[in-house]
Structures are given as structure tokens and as C-alpha cells.
Coordinates of C-alpha atoms in Angstrom, one line a residue:
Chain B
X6 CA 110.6 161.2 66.9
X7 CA 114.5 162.1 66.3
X8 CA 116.5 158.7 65.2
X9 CA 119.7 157.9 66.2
X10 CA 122.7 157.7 63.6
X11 CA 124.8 154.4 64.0
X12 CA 127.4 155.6 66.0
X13 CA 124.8 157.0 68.6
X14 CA 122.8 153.1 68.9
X15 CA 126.0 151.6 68.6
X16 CA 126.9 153.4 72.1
X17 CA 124.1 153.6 73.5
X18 CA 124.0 149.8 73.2
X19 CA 127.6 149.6 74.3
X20 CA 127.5 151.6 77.5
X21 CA 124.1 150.0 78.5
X22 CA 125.9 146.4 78.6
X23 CA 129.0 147.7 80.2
X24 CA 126.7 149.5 83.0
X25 CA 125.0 146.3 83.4
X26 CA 127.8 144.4 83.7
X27 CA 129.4 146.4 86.3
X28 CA 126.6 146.4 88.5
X29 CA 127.5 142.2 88.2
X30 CA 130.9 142.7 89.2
X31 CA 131.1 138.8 90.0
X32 CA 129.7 137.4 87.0
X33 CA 132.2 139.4 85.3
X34 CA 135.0 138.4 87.3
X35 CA 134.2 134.5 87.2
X36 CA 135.5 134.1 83.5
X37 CA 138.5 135.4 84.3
X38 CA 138.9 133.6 87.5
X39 CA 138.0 130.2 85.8
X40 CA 141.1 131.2 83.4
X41 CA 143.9 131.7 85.7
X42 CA 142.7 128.6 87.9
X43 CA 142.3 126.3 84.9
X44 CA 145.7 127.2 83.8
X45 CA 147.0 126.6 87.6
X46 CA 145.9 123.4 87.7
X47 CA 147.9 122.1 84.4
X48 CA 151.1 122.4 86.6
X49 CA 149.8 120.4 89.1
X50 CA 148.6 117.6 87.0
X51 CA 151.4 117.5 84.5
X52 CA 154.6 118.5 87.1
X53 CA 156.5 121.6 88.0
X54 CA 159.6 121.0 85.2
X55 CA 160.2 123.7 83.4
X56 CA 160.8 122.9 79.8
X57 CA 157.5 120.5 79.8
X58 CA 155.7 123.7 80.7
X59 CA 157.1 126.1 78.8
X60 CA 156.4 124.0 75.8
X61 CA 152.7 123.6 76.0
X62 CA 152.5 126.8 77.4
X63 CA 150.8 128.4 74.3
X64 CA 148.6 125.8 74.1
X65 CA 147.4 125.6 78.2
X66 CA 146.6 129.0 77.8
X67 CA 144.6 129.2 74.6
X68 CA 143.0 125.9 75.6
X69 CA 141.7 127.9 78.8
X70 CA 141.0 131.6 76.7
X71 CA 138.4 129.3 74.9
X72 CA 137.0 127.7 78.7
X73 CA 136.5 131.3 79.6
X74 CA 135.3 132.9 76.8
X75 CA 132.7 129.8 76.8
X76 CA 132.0 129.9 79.7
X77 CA 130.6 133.6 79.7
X78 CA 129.0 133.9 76.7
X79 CA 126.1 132.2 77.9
X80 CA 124.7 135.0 79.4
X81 CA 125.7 137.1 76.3
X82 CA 122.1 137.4 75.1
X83 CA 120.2 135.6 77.9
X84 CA 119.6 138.3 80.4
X85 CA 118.2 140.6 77.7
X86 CA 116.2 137.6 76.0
X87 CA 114.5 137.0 79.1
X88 CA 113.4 140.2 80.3
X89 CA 112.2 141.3 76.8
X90 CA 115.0 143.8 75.5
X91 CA 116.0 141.5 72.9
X92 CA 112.5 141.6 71.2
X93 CA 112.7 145.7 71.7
X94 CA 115.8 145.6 69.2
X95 CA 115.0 143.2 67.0
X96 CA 111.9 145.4 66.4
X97 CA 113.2 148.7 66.9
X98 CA 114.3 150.7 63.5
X99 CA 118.2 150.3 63.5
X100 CA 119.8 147.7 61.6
X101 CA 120.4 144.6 63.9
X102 CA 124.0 144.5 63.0
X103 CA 124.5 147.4 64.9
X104 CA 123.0 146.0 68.1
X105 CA 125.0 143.0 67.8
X106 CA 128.0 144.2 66.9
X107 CA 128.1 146.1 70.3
X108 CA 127.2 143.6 72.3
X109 CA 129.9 141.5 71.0
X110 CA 132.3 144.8 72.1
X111 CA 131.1 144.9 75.0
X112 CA 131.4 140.8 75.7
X113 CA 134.8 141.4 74.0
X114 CA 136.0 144.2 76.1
X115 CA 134.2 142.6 79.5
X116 CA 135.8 139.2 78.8
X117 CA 138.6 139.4 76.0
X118 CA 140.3 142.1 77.5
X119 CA 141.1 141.3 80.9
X120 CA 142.5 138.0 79.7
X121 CA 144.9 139.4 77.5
X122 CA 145.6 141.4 80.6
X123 CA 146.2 138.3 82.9
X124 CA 147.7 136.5 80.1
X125 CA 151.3 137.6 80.7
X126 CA 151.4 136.7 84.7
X127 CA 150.3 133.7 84.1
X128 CA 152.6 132.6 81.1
X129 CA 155.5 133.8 83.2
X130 CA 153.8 131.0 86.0
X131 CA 154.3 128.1 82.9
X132 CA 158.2 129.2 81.6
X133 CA 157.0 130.9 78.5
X134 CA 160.3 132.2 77.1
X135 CA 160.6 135.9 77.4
X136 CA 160.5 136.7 73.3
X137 CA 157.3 134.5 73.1
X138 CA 155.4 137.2 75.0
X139 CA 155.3 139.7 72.4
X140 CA 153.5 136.9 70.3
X141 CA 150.9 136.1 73.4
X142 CA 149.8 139.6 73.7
X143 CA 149.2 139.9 69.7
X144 CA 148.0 136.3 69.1
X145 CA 145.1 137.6 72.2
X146 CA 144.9 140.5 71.0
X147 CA 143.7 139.2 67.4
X148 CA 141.8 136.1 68.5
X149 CA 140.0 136.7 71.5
X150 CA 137.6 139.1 69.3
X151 CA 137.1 136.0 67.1
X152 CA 136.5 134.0 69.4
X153 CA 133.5 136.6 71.3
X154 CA 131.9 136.5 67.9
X155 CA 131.8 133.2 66.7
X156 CA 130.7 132.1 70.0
X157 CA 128.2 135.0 69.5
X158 CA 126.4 132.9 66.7
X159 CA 126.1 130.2 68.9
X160 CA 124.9 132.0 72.0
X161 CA 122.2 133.5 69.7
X162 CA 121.1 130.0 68.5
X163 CA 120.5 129.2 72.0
X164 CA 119.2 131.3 73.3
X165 CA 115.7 130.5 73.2
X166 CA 116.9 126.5 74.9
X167 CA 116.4 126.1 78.3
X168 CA 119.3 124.4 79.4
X169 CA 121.7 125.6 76.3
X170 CA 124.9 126.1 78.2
X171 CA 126.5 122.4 76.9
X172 CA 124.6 122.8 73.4
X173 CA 126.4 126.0 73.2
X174 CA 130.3 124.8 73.9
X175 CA 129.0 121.5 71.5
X176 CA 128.2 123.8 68.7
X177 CA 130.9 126.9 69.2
X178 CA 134.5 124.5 69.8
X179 CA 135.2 122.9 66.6
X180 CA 134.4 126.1 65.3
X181 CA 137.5 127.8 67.3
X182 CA 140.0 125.4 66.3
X183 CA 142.1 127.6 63.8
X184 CA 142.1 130.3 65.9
X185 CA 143.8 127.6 68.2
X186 CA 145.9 126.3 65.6
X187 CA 147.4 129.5 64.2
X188 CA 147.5 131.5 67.5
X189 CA 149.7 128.4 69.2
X190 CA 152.0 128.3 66.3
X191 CA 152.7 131.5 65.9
X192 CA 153.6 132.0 69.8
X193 CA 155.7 128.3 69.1
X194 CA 157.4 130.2 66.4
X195 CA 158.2 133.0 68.3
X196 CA 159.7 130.8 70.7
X197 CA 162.4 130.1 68.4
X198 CA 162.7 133.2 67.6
X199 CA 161.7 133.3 63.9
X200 CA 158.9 135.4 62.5
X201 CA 155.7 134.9 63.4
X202 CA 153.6 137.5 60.5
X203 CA 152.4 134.9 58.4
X204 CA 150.3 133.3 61.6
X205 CA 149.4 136.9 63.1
X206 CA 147.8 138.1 59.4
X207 CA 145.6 134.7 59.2
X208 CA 144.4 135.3 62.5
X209 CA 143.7 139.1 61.5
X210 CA 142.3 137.8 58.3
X211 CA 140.2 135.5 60.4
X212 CA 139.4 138.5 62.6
X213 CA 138.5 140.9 60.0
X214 CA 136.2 138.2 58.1
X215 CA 134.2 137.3 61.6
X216 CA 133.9 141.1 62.5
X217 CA 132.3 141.3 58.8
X218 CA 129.9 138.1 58.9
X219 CA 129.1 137.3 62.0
X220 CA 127.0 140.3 63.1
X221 CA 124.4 139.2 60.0
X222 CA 124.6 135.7 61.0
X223 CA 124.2 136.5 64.8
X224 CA 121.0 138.7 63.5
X225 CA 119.2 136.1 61.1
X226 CA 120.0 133.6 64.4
X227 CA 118.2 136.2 66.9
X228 CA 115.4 136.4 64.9
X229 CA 115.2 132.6 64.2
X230 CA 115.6 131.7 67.7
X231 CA 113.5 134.0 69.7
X232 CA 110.3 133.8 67.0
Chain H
X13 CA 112.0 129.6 34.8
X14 CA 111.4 128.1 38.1
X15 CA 107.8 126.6 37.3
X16 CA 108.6 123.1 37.2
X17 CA 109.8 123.5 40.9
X18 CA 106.7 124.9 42.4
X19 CA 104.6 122.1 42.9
X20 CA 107.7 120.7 45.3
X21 CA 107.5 123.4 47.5
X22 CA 104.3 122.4 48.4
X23 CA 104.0 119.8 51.5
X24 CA 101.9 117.2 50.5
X25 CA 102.8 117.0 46.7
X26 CA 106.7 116.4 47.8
X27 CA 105.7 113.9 50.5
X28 CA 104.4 111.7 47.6
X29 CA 107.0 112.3 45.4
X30 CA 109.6 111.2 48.2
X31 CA 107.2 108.2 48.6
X32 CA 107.4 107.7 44.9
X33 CA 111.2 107.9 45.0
X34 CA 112.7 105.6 47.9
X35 CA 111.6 102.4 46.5
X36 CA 113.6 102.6 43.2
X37 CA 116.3 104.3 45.3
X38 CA 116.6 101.8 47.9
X39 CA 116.4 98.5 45.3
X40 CA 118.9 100.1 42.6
X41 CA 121.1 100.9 46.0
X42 CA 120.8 97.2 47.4
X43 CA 121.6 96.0 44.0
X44 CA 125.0 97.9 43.2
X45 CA 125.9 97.4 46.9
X46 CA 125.6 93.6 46.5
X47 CA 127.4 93.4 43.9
X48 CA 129.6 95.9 44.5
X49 CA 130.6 95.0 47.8
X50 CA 131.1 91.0 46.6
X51 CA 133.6 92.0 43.8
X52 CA 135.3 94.4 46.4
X53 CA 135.2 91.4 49.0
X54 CA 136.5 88.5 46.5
X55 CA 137.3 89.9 43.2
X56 CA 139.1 92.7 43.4
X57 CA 142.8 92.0 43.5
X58 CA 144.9 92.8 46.6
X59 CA 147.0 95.6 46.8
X60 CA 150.7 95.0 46.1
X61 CA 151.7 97.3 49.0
X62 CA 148.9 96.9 51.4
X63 CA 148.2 93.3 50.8
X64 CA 144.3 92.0 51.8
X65 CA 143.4 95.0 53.7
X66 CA 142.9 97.4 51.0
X67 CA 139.3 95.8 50.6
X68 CA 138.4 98.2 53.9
X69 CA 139.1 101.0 50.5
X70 CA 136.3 100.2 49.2
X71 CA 133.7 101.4 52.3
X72 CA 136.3 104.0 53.4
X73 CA 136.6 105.9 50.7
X74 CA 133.2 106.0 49.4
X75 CA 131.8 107.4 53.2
X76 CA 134.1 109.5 53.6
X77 CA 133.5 111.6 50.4
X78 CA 129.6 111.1 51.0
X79 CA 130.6 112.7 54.8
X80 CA 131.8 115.7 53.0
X81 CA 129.1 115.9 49.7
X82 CA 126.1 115.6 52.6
X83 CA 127.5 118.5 54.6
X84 CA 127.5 120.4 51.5
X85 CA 123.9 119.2 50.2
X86 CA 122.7 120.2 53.8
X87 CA 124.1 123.8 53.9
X88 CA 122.7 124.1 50.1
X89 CA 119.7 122.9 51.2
X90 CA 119.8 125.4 54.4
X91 CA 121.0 128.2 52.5
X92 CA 118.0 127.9 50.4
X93 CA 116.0 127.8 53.3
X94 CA 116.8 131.0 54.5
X95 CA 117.3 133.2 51.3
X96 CA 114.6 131.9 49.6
X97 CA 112.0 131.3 52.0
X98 CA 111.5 127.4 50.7
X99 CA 109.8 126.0 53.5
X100 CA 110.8 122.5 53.1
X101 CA 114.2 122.8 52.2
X102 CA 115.4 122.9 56.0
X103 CA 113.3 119.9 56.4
X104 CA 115.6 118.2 53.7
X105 CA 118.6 119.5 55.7
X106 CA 117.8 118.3 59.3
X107 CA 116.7 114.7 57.7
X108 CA 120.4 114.7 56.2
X109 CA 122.1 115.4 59.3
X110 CA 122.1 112.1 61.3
X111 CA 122.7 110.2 57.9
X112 CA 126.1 112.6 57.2
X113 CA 127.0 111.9 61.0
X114 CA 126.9 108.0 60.2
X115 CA 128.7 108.4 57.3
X116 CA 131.4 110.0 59.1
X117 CA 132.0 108.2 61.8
X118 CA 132.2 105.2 59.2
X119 CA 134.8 107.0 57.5
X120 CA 136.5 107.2 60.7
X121 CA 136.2 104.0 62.0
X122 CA 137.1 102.2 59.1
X123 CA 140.2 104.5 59.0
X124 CA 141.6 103.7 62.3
X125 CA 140.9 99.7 61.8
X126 CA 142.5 100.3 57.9
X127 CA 145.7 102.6 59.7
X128 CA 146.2 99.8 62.6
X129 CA 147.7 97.3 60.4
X130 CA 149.5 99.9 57.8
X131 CA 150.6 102.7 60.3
X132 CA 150.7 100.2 63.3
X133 CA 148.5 103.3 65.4
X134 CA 144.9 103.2 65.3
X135 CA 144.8 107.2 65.5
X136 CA 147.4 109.5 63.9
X137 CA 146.7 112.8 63.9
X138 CA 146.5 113.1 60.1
X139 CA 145.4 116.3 58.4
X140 CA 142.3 113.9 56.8
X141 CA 141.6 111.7 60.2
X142 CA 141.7 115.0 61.7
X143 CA 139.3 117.0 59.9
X144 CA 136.9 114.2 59.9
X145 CA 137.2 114.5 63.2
X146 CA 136.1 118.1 63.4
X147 CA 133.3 117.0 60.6
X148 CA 131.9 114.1 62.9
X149 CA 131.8 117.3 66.0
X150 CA 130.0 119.7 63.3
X151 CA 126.9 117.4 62.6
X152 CA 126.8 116.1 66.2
X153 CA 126.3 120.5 67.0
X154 CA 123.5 120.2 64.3
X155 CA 122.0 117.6 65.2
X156 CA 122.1 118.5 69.1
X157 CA 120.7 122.0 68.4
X158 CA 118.0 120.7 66.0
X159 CA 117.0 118.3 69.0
X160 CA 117.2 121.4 71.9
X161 CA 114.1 122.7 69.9
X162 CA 110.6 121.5 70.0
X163 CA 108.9 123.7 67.5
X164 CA 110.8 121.7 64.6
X165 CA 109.8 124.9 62.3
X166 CA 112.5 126.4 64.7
X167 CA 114.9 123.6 65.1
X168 CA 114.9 123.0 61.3
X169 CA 116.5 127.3 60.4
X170 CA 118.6 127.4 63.7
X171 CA 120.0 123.8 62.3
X172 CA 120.5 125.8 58.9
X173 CA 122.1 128.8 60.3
X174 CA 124.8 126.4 62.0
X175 CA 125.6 124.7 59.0
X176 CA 126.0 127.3 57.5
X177 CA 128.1 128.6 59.3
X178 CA 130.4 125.0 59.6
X179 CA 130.2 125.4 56.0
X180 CA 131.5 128.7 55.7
X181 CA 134.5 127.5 58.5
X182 CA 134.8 123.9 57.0
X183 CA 137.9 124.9 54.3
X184 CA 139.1 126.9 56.6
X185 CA 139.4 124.1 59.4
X186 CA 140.8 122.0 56.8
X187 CA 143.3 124.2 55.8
X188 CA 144.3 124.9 59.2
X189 CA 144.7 121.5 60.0
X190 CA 146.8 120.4 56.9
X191 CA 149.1 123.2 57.6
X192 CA 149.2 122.0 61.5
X193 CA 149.7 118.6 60.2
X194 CA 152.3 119.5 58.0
X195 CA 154.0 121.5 60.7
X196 CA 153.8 118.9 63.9
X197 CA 154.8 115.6 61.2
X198 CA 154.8 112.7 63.7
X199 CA 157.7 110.5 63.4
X200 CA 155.6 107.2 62.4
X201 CA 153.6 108.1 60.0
X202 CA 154.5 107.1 56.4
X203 CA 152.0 108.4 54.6
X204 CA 151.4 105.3 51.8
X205 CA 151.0 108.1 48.5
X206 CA 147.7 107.3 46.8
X207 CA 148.1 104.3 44.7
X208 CA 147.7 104.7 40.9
X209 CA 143.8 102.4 40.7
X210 CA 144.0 100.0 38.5
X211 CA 140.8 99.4 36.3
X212 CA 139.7 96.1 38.7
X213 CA 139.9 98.6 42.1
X214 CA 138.4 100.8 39.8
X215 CA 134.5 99.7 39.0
X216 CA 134.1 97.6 42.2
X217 CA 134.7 101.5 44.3
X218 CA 132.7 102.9 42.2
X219 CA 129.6 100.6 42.1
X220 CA 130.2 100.7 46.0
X221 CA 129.9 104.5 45.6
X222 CA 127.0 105.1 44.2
X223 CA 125.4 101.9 46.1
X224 CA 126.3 104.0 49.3
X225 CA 124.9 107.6 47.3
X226 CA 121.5 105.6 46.3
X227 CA 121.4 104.3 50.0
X228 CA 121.8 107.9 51.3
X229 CA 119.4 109.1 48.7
X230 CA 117.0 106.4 50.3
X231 CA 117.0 107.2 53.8
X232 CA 116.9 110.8 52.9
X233 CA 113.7 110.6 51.2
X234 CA 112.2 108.5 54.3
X235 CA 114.0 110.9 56.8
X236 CA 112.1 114.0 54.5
X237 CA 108.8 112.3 54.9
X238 CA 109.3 112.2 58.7
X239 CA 109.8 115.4 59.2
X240 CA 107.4 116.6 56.7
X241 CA 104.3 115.0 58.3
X242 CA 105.5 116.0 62.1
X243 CA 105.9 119.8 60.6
X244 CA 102.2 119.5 58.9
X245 CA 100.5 117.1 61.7
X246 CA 97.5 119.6 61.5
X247 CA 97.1 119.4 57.9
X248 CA 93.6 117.4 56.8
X249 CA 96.2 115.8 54.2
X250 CA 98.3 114.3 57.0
X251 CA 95.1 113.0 59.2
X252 CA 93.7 111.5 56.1
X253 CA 97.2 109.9 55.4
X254 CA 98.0 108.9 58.8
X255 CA 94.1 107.3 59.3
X256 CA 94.1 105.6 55.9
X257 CA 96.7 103.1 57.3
X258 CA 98.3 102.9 53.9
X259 CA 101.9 103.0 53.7
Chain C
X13 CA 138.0 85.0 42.7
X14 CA 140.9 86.1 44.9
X15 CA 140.6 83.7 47.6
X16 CA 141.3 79.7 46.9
X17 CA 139.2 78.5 49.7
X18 CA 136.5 79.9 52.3
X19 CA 139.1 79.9 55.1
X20 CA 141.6 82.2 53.3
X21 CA 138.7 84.4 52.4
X22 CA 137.8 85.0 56.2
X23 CA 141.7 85.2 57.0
X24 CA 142.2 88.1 54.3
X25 CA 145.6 87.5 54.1
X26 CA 146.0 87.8 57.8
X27 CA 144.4 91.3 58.0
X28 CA 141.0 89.1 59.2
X29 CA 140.5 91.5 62.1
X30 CA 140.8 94.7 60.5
X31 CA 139.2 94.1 57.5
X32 CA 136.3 92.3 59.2
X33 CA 136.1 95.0 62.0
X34 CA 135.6 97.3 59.5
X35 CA 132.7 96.0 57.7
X36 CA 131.1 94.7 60.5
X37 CA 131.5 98.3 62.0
X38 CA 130.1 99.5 59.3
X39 CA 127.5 97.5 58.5
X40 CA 125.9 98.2 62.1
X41 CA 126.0 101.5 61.6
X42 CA 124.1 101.6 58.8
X43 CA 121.7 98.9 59.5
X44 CA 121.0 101.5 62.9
X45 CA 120.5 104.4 60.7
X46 CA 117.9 102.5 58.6
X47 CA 116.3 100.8 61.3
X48 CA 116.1 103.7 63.7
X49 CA 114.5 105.8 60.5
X50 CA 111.8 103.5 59.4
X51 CA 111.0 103.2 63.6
X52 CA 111.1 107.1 63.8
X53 CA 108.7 107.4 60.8
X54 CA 106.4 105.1 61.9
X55 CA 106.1 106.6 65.9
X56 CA 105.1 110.2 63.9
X57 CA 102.8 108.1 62.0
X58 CA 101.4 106.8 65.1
X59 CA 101.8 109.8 66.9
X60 CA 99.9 112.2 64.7
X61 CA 96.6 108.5 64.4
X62 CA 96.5 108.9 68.0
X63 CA 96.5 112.1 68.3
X64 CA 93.8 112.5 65.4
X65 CA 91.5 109.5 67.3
X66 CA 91.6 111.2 70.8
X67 CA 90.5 114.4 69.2
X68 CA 87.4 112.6 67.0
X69 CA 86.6 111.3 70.7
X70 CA 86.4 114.3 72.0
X71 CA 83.8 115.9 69.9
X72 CA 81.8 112.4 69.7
X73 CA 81.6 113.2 73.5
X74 CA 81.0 117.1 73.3
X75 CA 78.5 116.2 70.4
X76 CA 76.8 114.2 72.7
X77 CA 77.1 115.9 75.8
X78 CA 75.0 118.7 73.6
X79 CA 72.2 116.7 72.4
X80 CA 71.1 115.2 75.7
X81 CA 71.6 118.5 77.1
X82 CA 68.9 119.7 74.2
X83 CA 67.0 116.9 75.0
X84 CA 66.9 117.2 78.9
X85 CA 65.5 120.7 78.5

């Protein structure tokens, strides 16, 4: 029996998620729709004036980049809990972190990256001034990865409940709200055109601390959840 | 080294030592709450700034630092679940859920009724209202996650794993929200700076204190016994319990 | 004492309302938590009885399902 080195589970386990999610190309695409028409409709409700918009800009649409992410990672573990995968990795030989850390890539690079991609066409929609963009793509760039595995914790909690997809924004929101609070501020800041680094490195620091924890606590969750 | 705490890891042995337990708790609690709360109520003088309304101090306070030490008891109490395998300390942590979740909406209710009359808002978005806020939303997610189980073996580590993880976030959601407090400073608030106590504010908050700590420590041990017997419902120990009729 | 009669103790210096509010508030809350904790213990209590009855009547019936099936034959 030859055993795979880290690198090789970790993408194996990477390119079986992505192939899995492109053979869903809708559920893949619904996050990311969700985003841009969440963040349409805040025009409509609050009015079309410019400066209104442009000032809660950064905050419309990192309110919505939580929606989305939310809103997909339900299915982050789901799909593999129920038709017995999960179990296969839990008892397989590799480490668990491994495993987990690439399926938070892959939920990361499935959901994460195309809204950082969207981001900027839709700040241009709410006024965002021109040298806050900069800002947005970083501030995205940084957080959305904290955000995939934070809400990974929580999507591995509930995984075993039946009807876990409110439990699971209950559990995961308050636990986003510095990532909100920095990554807003520092795009506000930017807006003014002062620096932003103090912001950017406690959103790094928070990245770099969740890519380091979270993968355990996502494990012991797995293994507490499923039995 | 650890000897003395074996017996309480067993079931039955920690259900009767909780039994043994809430009764002095409870009465030492109702006894420095009446009398604490009577002096806070008509003794203790008024404050010079804040006038009568600085007696709502003296349940303020005191919940919302339990809010805050209960959080921490239960993600001790989880921690030592999970890295040391002791069975019934998650028990202990999902009976002291609901209890912190009181306590914190107390803190926050009496601090909107207390900031009505002194910042003439009943919300501000103040760094300590706020993370309170965010507190109240943790337990409610432990709590709701504990319920989504029905093998409470289950419920009671995924409860654990979640506080732990709020406990792990909680300084670094209050930070946050400090520093976003000081940033956004409303135009209304003056903050009223933390008055110097003087030696009569001093004893009647913290008889009221500990009254409120014995109370928790009270309901805990009831709470622990709860879940202990619905974990161990199969036990002979249990049946014979339960059968006997004796409280 | 603070308060030189009974009605300026329920005025509180005209923060009646707040200060009142706030007790009463709390007060309910905690009277809930204690209540619904004592009712919670004793439905597990009554639970895990019922539970242990229903299973003695079972075997009572199984035990004597068996001996007039021994004594039938």
C-alpha cells in the first residue's frame, strides 16, 4: 500500500471538490448571484443619491460577502456527510487537518474568489470612490478566507442536524464581526485617502491565526458531530 | 495529585454531591441577596451625579461580570471536556449556558433602562452595550446547537467546541469593538467616567455580588443534576433514584 | 434610610420608571430561570419513572405471557 505525502491528499482532496463542484455549476453560481442581488437591492430601498451610497458602500458589500459565504457553506460538508466520504477521511490514515484544510480552499476558491472578482462592478454600482478600491480588493482578499473557515467550524458542527442551515448562520455571525469591523474601516480609511496597513495586518493576523486553528477545531468538530 | 478529584468524575457520586450542595448555596444566596438588595434599594446613598437611579448599579454590574465569568467557567469547563476526556464536565457547561444567557440579557436590559434617563437613548452603541450584545448572540449559538442534538452526549462536546471557539474570538470581538467604538464616537454620548465607590456603594454591590454568584452556583448544581440523570437514564442508579420518589 | 416616606421610595427621585423597570425586569428573568429549571428537572425525573414503569410492565406481561404458555402445553 503506497501512502500519500501531504501535498498529494491535500490535492487530491482539492481537485475532487472542485470537480464536484463544477459538475454543479448552479449551486456554485447561487452564492454569487445572491451577492450581487443583495447588494442591488440596498439602492433601491435606501435611494439612488450618491454620497448616501458611497458611504455605506463598504459596509453593503461586506454585509452581503457574509450572506453569500453563509449561504454556501451549508453544503460545505453535507454532500460528503451524507453519502459517507466524510466517515472514509476521518478514518483514513492522513491527518484530518489536511482534508479540511482543502476543503476550505476549495469552498474558498469556489466562493471567496469570484466575489472578490464581482466585488469591483458592483462597488462602482454604489459610488465607491476610485482610491477605495485598492482597499476592497485587499480587505476581500484577506477576509474572505477567514470568513470560509470560521464558518467551516460551524458547518462541521452541523452537520450531523437535520435542518442546520439557520443554526449555522446563528452560531457563525457574531463570530465574523471583526472581520466586518476592520475590513469596513480600513476601506472607510482609504476613502479619505490615509493609510489603511494597520487594518489590512489585523485582518492578515486574523487570517493567518484561522488558517492555523481552525483546521484542528473543524477536525475535533467532524469527529464530534458525525459519531 | 489528582486523587481527590476522581470520585467526581464518576456520575452518580457528583449527582449527590450537587444534591448536597444547592441547598446551602441557594439559602446563603437568598440571604445576601435580601439583604443586599434592601441596603442597595434604601440605604445606599444616591449618587451625586446620577441621582436615584444608580441603585439599577447594583444588578447591573454584578450580571454583567457574572455574563462574562460564566462564559469563561463554561469554555473551562468545555475545554476540559475535550482534552481530558472528563465526561461530565460538558454536562457542567451546557447546564451553565441558559443561566449565562439570563445573566446577560439582564446586564443588558438593565443598561438600556439605566442609559435612558443618563444618556437620554435607551441603546448607544457603546463598546460595553455592544459586546454584550455579541455575548447575549454567543450563548443563544450554544445553546441553539446544544438543543439541534438529541443524543445530549453529542450536544453537550459540539456545545463545547463552540464555546470554545467564542472564547477564543471573545477578546478579540471586544477589542474590535472598542476600537470601532472609539472610531464611530456618537455625538450624544457622554460617557459618565466610573465614579470613585464610596465605602456605602461599596458592601451593598458586593453582597449583591456574591448573592447573584451563590444564585448562579445554585441553579447550576440543579441544571448539572438535570442533565446528568437524562445522560445516565439507563443507569440502575438513576431508576432506583427516579422510583424512590425522594427528592 | 434614604427615603423619608414610602412614596418617595417608589418615586426614586423621579427615576421611578427606570429603576423599577429594571428590577422588575430583572427579577422576572430570574424567577423564569429558576422556575423553568426546577420544572425541567422534575419532567427528566418523570420522564426517566415513566419510562422505567412501562418497561417493568412489559416483562410482567412477557413473564406472563411465558408461564401460561408453559402451562398450556
Amino acid at each position: 500500500m503506497s501512502s500519500l505525502s501531504y501535498r498529494q491528499t491535500f490535492a487530491l482532496v482539492l481537485k475532487r471538490d472542485l470537480t464536484i463542484a463544477f459538475r454543479h455549476k448552479d449551486e456554485m453560481l447561487n452564492p454569487l448571484l445572491f451577492f450581487i442581488i443583495v447588494v442591488t437591492l440596498f439602492p433601491l430601498g435606501i435611494g439612488p443619491q450618491a454620497n448616501t451610497l458611497a458611504k455605506i458602500a463598504p459596509g453593503i458589500i461586506w454585509v452581503s460577502a457574509l450572506l453569500a459565504t453563509l449561504l454556501s457553506l451549508d453544503r460545505l460538508f453535507k454532500a460528503d456527510h451524507n453519502d459517507g466520504s466524510l466517515e472514509q477521511m476521518l478514518i483514513s490514515p492522513q491527518p484530518l487537518f489536511i482534508f479540511t484544510l482543502a476543503k476550505i480552499t476549495a469552498h474558498w476558491l469556489l466562493t471567496g474568489l469570484p466575489l472578490i472578482l464581482v466585488a469591483p462592478i458592483l462597488a462602482a454600482l454604489l459610488y465607491l470612490p476610485e482610491q477605495s478600491y485598492s482597499a476592497l480588493f485587499l480587505t476581500l482578499l484577506l477576509g474572505t478566507p477567514v470568513l470560509s473557515f470560521m464558518g467551516a467550524i460551524g458547518a462541521a458542527l452541523t452537520v450531523g442536524v437535520k435542518k442546520g442551515g439557520v443554526l449555522l448562520s446563528l452560531i457563525v455571525l457574531p463570530l465574523y464581526i471583526p472581520v466586518l469591523i476592520f475590513a469596513t474601516s480600513a476601506i472607510d480609511t482609504a476613502s479619505l485617502n490615509l493609510p489603511y496597513n494597520g487594518q489590512l495586518a489585523i485582518i492578515a493576523a486574523l487570517f493567518f491565526g484561522s488558517l492555523t486553528l481552525a483546521p484542528f477545531a473543524v477536525g475535533a468538530a467532524l469527529k464530534v458531530s458525525t459519531n | 495529585m489528582w486523587k481527590w478529584l476522581h470520585p467526581y468524575a464518576n456520575p452518580e457520586v457528583s449527582y449527590h454531591f450537587a444534591g448536597k450542595l444547592k441547598p446551602w448555596l441557594g439559602l446563603s444566596s437568598a440571604l445576601l441577596l435580601t439583604v443586599g438588595l434592601i441596603w442597595a434599594l434604601l440605604f445606599a446613598p444616591a449618587d451625586y451625579q446620577q441621582g436615584e437611579s444608580f441603585r439599577i448599579f447594583y444588578i447591573h454590574v454584578p450580571s454583567a461580570i457574572l455574563s462574562m465569568s460564566i462564559y469563561l467557567a463554561m469554555a473551562i469547563a468545555a475545554l476540559s471536556s475535550l482534552v481530558w476526556q472528563v465526561r461530565l464536565a460538558d454536562a457542567s457547561a451546557a447546564a451553565l449556558a441558559p443561566i449565562g444567557a439570563v445573566f446577560t440579557a439582564i446586564a443588558l436590559l438593565t443598561g438600556a433602562a439605566w442609559g435612558k434617563p443618563m444618556w437620554g437613548t435607551w441603546w448607544v452603541w457603546d463598546a460595553r452595550l455592544t459586546s454584550e450584545l455579541i455575548l447575549l448572540f454567543l450563548y443563544l449559538g450554544v445553546i441553539a446547537l446544544h438543543n439541534a442534538f438529541d443524543d445530549k452526549q453529542m450536544a453537550g462536546k459540539a456545545a463545547g467546541i463552540l464555546a470554545l471557539v467564542g472564547v477564543i474570538n471573545l477578546p478579540i470581538i471586544k477589542y474590535s469593538v472598542e476600537w470601532w467604538n472609539t472610531l464611530h464616537q456618537g455625538p450624544t454620548v457622554s460617557k459618565l467616567g466610573a465614579p470613585a465607590m464610596a465605602s456605602e456603594m461599596y458592601w451593598p454591590f458586593v453582597l449583591c455580588f456574591f448573592g447573584f454568584a451563590l444564585l448562579v452556583g445554585a441553579v447550576a448544581c440543579v441544571r448539572f443534576q438535570t442533565e446528568i440523570i437524562t445522560r445516565n437514564k439507563m443507569r440502575p442508579w438513576v431508576r432506583n433514584l427516579v422510583t424512590s420518589e425522594v427528592n | 434610610m434614604q427615603f423619608d416616606s414610602f412614596a418617595s421610595f417608589l418615586d426614586m427621585g423621579g427615576y421611578a420608571f427606570y429603576v423599577w423597570l429594571s428590577f422588575g425586569a430583572s427579577a422576572a428573568l430570574i424567577l423564569l430561570l429558576i422556575f423553568s429549571t426546577l420544572f425541567s428537572h422534575k419532567n427528566a425525573r418523570a420522564n426517566i419513572a415513566r419510562q422505567v414503569k412501562r418497561e417493568q410492565r412489559l416483562q410482567q406481561a412477557q413473564a406472563q405471557a411465558n408461564v401460561s404458555e408453559s402451562t398450556s402445553q
